[in-house]
PDB file of C-alpha atoms in Angstrom:
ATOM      1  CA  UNK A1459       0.000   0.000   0.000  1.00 40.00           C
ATOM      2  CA  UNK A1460       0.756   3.132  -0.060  1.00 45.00           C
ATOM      3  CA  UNK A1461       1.490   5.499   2.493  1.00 47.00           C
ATOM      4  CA  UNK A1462       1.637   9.155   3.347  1.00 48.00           C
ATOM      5  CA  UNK A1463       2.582   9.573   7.418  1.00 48.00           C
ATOM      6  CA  UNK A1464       2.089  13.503   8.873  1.00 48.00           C
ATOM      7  CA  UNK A1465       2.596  14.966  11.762  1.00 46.00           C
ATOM      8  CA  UNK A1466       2.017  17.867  14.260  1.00 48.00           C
ATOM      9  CA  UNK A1467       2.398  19.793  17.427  1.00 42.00           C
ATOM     10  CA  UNK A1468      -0.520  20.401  18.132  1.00 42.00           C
ATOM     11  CA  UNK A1469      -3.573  18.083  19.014  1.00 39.00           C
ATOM     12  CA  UNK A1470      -5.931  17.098  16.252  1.00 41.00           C
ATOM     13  CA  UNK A1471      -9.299  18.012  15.798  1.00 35.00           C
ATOM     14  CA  UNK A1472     -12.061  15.260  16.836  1.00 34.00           C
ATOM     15  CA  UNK A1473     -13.676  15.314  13.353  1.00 33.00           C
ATOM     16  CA  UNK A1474     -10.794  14.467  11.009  1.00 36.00           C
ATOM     17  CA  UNK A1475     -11.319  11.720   8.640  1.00 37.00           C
ATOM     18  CA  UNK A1476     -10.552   7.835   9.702  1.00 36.00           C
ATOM     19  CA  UNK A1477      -7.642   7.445  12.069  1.00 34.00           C
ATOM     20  CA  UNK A1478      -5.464   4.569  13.780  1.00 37.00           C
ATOM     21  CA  UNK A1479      -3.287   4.645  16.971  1.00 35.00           C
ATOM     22  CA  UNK A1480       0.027   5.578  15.606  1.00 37.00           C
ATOM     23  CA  UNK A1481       1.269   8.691  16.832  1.00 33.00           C
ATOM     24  CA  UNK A1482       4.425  10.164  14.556  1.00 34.00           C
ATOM     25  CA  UNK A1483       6.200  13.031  15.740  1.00 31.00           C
ATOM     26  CA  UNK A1484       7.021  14.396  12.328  1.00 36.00           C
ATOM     27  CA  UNK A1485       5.090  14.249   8.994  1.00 39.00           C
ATOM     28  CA  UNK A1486       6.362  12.822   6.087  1.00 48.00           C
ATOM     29  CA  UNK A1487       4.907  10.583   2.980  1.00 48.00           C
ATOM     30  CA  UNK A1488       5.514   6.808   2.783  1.00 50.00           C
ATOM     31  CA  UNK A1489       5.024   3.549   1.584  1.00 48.00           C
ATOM     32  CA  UNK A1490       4.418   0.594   3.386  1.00 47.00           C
ATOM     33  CA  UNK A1491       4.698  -3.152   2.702  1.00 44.00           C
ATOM     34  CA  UNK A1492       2.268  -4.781   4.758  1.00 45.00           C
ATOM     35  CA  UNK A1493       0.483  -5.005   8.339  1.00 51.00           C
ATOM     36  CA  UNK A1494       1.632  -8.504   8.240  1.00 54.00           C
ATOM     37  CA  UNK A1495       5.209  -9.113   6.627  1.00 65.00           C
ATOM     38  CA  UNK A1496       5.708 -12.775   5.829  1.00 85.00           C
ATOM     39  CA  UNK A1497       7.698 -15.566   7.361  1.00 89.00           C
ATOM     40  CA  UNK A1498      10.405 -15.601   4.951  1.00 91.00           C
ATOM     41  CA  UNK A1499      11.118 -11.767   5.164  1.00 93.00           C
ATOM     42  CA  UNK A1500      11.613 -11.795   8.984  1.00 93.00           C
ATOM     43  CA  UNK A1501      13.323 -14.612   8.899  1.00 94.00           C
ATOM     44  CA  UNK A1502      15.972 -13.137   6.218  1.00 96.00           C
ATOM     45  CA  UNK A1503      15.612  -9.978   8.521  1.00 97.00           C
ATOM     46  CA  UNK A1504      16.616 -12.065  12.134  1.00 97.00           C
ATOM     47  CA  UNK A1505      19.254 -13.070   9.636  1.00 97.00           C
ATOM     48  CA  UNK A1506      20.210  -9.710   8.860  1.00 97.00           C
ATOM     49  CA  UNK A1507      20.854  -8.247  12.154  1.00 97.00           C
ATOM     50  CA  UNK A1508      22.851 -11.144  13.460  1.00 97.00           C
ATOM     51  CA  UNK A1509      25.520 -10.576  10.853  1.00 97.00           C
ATOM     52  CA  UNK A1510      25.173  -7.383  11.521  1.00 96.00           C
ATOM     53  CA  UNK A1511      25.774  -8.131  15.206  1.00 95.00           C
ATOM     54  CA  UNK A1512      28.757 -10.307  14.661  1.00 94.00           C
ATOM     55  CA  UNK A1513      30.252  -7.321  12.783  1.00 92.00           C
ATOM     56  CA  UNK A1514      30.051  -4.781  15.551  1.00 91.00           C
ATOM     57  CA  UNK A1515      26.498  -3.263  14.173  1.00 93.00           C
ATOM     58  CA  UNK A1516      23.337  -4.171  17.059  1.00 95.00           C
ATOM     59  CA  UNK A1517      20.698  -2.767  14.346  1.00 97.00           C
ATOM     60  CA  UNK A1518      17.085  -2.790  15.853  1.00 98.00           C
ATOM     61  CA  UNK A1519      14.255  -3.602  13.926  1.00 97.00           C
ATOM     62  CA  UNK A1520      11.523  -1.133  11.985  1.00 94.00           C
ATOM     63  CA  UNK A1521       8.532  -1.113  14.083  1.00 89.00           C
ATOM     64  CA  UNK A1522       6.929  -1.108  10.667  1.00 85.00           C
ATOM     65  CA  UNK A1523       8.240  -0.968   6.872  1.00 86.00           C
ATOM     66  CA  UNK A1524       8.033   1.999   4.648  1.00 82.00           C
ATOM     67  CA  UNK A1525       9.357   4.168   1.702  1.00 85.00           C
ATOM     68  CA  UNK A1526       9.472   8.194   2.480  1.00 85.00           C
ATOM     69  CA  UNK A1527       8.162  10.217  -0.105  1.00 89.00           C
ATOM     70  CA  UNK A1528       8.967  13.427   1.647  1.00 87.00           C
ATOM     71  CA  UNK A1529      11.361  14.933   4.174  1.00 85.00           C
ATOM     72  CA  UNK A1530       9.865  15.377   7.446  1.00 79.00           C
ATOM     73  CA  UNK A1531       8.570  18.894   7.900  1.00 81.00           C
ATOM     74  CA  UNK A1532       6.840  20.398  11.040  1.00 86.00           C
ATOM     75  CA  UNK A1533       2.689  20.998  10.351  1.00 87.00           C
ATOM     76  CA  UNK A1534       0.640  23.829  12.210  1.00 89.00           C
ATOM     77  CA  UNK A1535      -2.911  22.398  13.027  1.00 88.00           C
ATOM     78  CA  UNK A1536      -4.687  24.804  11.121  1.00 92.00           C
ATOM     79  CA  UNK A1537      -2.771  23.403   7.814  1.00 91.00           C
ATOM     80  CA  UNK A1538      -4.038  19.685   7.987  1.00 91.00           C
ATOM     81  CA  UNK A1539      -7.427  20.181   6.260  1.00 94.00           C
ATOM     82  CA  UNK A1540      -6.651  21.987   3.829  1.00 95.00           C
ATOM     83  CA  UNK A1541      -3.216  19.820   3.044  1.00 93.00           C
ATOM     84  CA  UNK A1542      -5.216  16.758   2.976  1.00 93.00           C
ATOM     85  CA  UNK A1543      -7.700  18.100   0.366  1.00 95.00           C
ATOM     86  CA  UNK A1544      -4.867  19.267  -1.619  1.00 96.00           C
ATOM     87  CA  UNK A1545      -2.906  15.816  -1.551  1.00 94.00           C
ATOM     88  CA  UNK A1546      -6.390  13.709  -1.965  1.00 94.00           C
ATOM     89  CA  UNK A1547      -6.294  15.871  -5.301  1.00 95.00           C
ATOM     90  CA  UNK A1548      -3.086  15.238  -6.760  1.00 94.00           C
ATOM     91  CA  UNK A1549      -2.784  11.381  -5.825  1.00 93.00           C
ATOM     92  CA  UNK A1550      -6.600  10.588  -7.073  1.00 92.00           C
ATOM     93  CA  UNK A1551      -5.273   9.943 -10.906  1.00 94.00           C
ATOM     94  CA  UNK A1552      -2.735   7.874 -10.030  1.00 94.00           C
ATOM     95  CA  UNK A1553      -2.737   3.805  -9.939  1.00 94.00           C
ATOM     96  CA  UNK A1554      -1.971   1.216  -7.931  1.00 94.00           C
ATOM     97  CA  UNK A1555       1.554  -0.159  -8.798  1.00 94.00           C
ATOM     98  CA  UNK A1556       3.945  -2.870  -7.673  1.00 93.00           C
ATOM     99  CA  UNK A1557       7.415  -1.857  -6.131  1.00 93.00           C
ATOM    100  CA  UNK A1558      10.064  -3.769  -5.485  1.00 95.00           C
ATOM    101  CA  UNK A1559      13.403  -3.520  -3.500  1.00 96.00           C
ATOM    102  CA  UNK A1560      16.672  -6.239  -3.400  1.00 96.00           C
ATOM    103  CA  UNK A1561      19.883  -4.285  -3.112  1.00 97.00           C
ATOM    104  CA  UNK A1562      20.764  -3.493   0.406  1.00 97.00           C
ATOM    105  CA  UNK A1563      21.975   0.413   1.091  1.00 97.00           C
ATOM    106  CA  UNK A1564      22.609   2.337   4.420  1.00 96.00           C
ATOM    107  CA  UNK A1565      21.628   5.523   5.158  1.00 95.00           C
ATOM    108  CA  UNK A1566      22.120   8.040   7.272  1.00 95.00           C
ATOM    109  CA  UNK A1567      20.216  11.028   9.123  1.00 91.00           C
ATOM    110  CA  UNK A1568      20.998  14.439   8.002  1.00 87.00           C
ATOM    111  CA  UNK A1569      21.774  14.766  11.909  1.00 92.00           C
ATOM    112  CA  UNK A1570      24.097  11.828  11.610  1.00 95.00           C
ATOM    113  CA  UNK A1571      22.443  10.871  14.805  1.00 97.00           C
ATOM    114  CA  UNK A1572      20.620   7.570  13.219  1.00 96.00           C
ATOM    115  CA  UNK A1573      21.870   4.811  10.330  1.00 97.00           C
ATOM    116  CA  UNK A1574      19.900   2.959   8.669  1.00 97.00           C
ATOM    117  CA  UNK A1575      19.663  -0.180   6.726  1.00 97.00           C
ATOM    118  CA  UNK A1576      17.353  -0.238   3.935  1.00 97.00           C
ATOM    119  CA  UNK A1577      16.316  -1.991   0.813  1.00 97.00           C
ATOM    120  CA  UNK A1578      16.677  -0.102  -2.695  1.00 97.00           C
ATOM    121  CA  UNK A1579      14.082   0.310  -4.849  1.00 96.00           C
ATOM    122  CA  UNK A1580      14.434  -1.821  -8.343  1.00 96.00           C
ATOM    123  CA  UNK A1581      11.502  -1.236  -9.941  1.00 96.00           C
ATOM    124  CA  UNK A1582       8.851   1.042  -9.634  1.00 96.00           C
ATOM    125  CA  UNK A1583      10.865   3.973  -9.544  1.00 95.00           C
ATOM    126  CA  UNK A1584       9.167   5.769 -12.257  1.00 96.00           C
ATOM    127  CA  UNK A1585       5.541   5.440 -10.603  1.00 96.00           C
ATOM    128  CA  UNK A1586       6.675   6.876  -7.173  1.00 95.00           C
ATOM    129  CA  UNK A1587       8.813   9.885  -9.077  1.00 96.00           C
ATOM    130  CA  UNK A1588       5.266  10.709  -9.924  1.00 95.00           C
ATOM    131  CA  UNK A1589       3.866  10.276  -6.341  1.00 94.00           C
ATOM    132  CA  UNK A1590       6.876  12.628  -5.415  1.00 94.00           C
ATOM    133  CA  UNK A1591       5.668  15.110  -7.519  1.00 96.00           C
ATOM    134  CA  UNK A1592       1.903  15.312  -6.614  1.00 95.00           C
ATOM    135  CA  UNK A1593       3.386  15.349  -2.895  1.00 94.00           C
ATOM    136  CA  UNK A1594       5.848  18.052  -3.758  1.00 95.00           C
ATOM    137  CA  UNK A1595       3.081  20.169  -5.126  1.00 96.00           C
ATOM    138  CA  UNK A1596       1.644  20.356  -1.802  1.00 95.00           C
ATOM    139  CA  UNK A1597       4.730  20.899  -0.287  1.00 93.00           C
ATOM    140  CA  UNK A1598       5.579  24.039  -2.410  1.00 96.00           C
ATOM    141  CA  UNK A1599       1.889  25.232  -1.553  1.00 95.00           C
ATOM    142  CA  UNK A1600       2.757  25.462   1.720  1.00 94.00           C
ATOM    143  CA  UNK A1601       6.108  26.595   1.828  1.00 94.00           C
ATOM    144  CA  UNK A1602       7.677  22.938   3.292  1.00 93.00           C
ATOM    145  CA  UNK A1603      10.354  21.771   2.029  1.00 91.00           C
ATOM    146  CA  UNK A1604      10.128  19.448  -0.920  1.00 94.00           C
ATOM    147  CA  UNK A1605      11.820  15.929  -1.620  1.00 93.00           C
ATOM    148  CA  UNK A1606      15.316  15.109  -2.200  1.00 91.00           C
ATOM    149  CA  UNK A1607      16.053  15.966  -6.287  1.00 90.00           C
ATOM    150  CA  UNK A1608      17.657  12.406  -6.495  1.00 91.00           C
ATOM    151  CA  UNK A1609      16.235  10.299  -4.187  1.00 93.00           C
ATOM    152  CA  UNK A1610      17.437   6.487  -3.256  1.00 95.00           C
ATOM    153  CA  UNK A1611      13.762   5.039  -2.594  1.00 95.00           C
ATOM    154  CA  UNK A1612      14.363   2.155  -0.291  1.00 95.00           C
ATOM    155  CA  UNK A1613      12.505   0.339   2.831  1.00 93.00           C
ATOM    156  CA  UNK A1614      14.183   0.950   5.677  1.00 94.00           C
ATOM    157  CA  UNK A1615      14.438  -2.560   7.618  1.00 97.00           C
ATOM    158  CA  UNK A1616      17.127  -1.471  10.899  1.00 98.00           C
ATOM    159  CA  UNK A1617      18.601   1.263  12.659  1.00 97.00           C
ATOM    160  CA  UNK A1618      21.248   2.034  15.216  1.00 97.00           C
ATOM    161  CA  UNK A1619      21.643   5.219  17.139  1.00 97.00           C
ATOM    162  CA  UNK A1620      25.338   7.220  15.894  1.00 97.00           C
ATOM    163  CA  UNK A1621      26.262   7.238  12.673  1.00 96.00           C
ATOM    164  CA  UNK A1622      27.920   3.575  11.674  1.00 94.00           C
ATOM    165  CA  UNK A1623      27.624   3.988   7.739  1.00 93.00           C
ATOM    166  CA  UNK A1624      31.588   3.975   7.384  1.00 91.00           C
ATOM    167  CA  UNK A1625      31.946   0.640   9.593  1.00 88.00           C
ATOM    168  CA  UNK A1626      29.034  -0.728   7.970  1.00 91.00           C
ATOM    169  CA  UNK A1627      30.014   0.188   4.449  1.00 87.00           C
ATOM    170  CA  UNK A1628      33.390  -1.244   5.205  1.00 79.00           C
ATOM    171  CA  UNK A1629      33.109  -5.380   6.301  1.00 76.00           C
ATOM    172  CA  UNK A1630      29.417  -5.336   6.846  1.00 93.00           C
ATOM    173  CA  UNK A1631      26.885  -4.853   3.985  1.00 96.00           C
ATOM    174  CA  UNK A1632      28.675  -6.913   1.220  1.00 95.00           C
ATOM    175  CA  UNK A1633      27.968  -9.968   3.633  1.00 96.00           C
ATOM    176  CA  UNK A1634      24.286  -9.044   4.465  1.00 97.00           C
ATOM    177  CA  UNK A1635      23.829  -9.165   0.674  1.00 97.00           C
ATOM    178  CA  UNK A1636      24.857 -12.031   0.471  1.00 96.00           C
ATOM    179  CA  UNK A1637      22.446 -13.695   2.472  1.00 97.00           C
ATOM    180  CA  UNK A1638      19.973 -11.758   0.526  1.00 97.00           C
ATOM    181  CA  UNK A1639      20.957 -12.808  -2.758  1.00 96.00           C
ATOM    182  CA  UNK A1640      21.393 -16.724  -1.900  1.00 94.00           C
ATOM    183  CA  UNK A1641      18.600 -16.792   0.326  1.00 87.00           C
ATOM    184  CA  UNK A1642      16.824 -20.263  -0.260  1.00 82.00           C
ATOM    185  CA  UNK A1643      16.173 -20.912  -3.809  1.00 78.00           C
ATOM    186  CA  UNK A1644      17.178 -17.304  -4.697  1.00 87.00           C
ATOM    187  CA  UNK A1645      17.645 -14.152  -4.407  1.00 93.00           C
ATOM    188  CA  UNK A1646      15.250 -12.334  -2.370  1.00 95.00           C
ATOM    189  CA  UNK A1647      12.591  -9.673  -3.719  1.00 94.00           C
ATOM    190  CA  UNK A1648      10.579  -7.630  -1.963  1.00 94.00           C
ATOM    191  CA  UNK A1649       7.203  -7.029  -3.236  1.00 92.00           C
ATOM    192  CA  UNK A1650       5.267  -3.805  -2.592  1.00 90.00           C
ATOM    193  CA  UNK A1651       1.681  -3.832  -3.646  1.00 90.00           C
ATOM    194  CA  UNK A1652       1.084   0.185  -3.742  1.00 89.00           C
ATOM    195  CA  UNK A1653      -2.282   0.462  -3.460  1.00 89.00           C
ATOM    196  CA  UNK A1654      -3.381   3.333  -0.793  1.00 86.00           C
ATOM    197  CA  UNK A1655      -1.323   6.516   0.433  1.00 85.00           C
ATOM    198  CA  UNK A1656      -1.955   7.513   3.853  1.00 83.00           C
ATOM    199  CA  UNK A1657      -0.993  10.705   5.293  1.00 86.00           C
ATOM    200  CA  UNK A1658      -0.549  10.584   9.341  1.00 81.00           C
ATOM    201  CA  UNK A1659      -1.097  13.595  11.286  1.00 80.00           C
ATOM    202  CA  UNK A1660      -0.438  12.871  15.167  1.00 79.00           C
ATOM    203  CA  UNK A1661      -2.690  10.237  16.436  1.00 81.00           C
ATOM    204  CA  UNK A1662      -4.579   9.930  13.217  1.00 83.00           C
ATOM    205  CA  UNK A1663      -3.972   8.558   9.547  1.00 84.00           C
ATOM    206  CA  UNK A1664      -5.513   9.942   6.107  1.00 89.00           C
ATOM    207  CA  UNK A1665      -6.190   6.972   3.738  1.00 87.00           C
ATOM    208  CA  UNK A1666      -6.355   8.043  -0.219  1.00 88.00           C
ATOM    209  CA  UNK A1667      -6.349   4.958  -2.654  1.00 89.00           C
ATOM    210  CA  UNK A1668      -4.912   4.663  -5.767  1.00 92.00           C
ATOM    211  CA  UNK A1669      -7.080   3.962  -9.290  1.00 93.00           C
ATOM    212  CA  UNK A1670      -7.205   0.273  -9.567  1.00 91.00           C
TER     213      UNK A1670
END
């Protein structure tokens, strides 16, 4: 699915469209895998962060999987209506999609104070350009700051606090791809079904889907 995740200061508003429990402290737009990820990709991911482990990198796991399609801005309250009407609009003409990711990456924070370990987009790239622009469009409306010009879509699977990317980079991440490209009976894929963006404001979640 598809995911766009806000967030802001303030409290929300008691008649905002449907909502979950998540609260995010920033807003940004996303994509998500699923609720539910199966066996096989948490058991590549325990795999994952014990080589990891053995190399000097304790990674923690996502609490859930996603793909930004925004940097994280601050929202005033007052903004969220009329940002949600104006990203409903832009997303409503595009379709559902599948992404997916195989080539491991890590990232890092522009405050260096988090790495990352994520998944690179292979294919797909093309359809969420285009989701970058609709959500860029609002961005500019509002005076937020807009996407990166290149961006290196990827799920992000683990994270440490500091900023590891040199040790990880160095003896780490050629062996974790390893285990990702003979895993089983092959190398391993991850399949995004992009079907729904969501944009998250505090305690509550915007749902938009995609043209079937």
């Amino acid at each position: 699915m598809l995911v766009c995740y806000s967030s802001s200061s303030e409290e929300e508003s008691e008649d905002a469209v449907p909502t979950d429990e998540n609260n995010s402290f920033s807003r940004k737009c996303q994509e998500e895998e699923d609720d539910h990820p199966e066996e096989e990709f948490m058991e590549l991911l325990e795999d994952l962060l014990s080589f990891a482990s053995a190399h000097g990198a304790v990674l923690t796991l996502q609490e859930e999987f996603h793909l930004s399609l925004s940097q994280t801005v601050v929202l005033r309250h007052h903004w969220i209506q009329p940002i949600t009407q104006s990203l409903k609009a832009g997303v409503m003409h595009c379709k559902r999609f599948l992404c997916t990711a195989g080539r491991l990456r890590v990232y890092c924070n522009a405050e260096r104070t988090r790495t990352f370990l994520g998944m690179e987009v292979c294919a797909g790239h093309a359809q969420l350009m285009d989701l970058v622009h609709e959500v860029d469009k609002t961005m500019t409306e509002f005076h937020l700051d807009t996407f990166y010009k290149d961006p290196s879509f990827h799920v992000s699977l683990a994270w440490c606090a500091g900023d590891l990317t040199g040790q990880m980079k160095e003896g780490c991440i050629q062996g974790m791809q390893s285990l990702v490209d003979n895993h089983e009976e092959g190398p391993f894929v991850l399949q995004l079904d992009c079907e729904e963006l969501r944009f998250r404001t505090g305690n509550k979640t915007f749902r938009f889907p995609l043209k079937p």
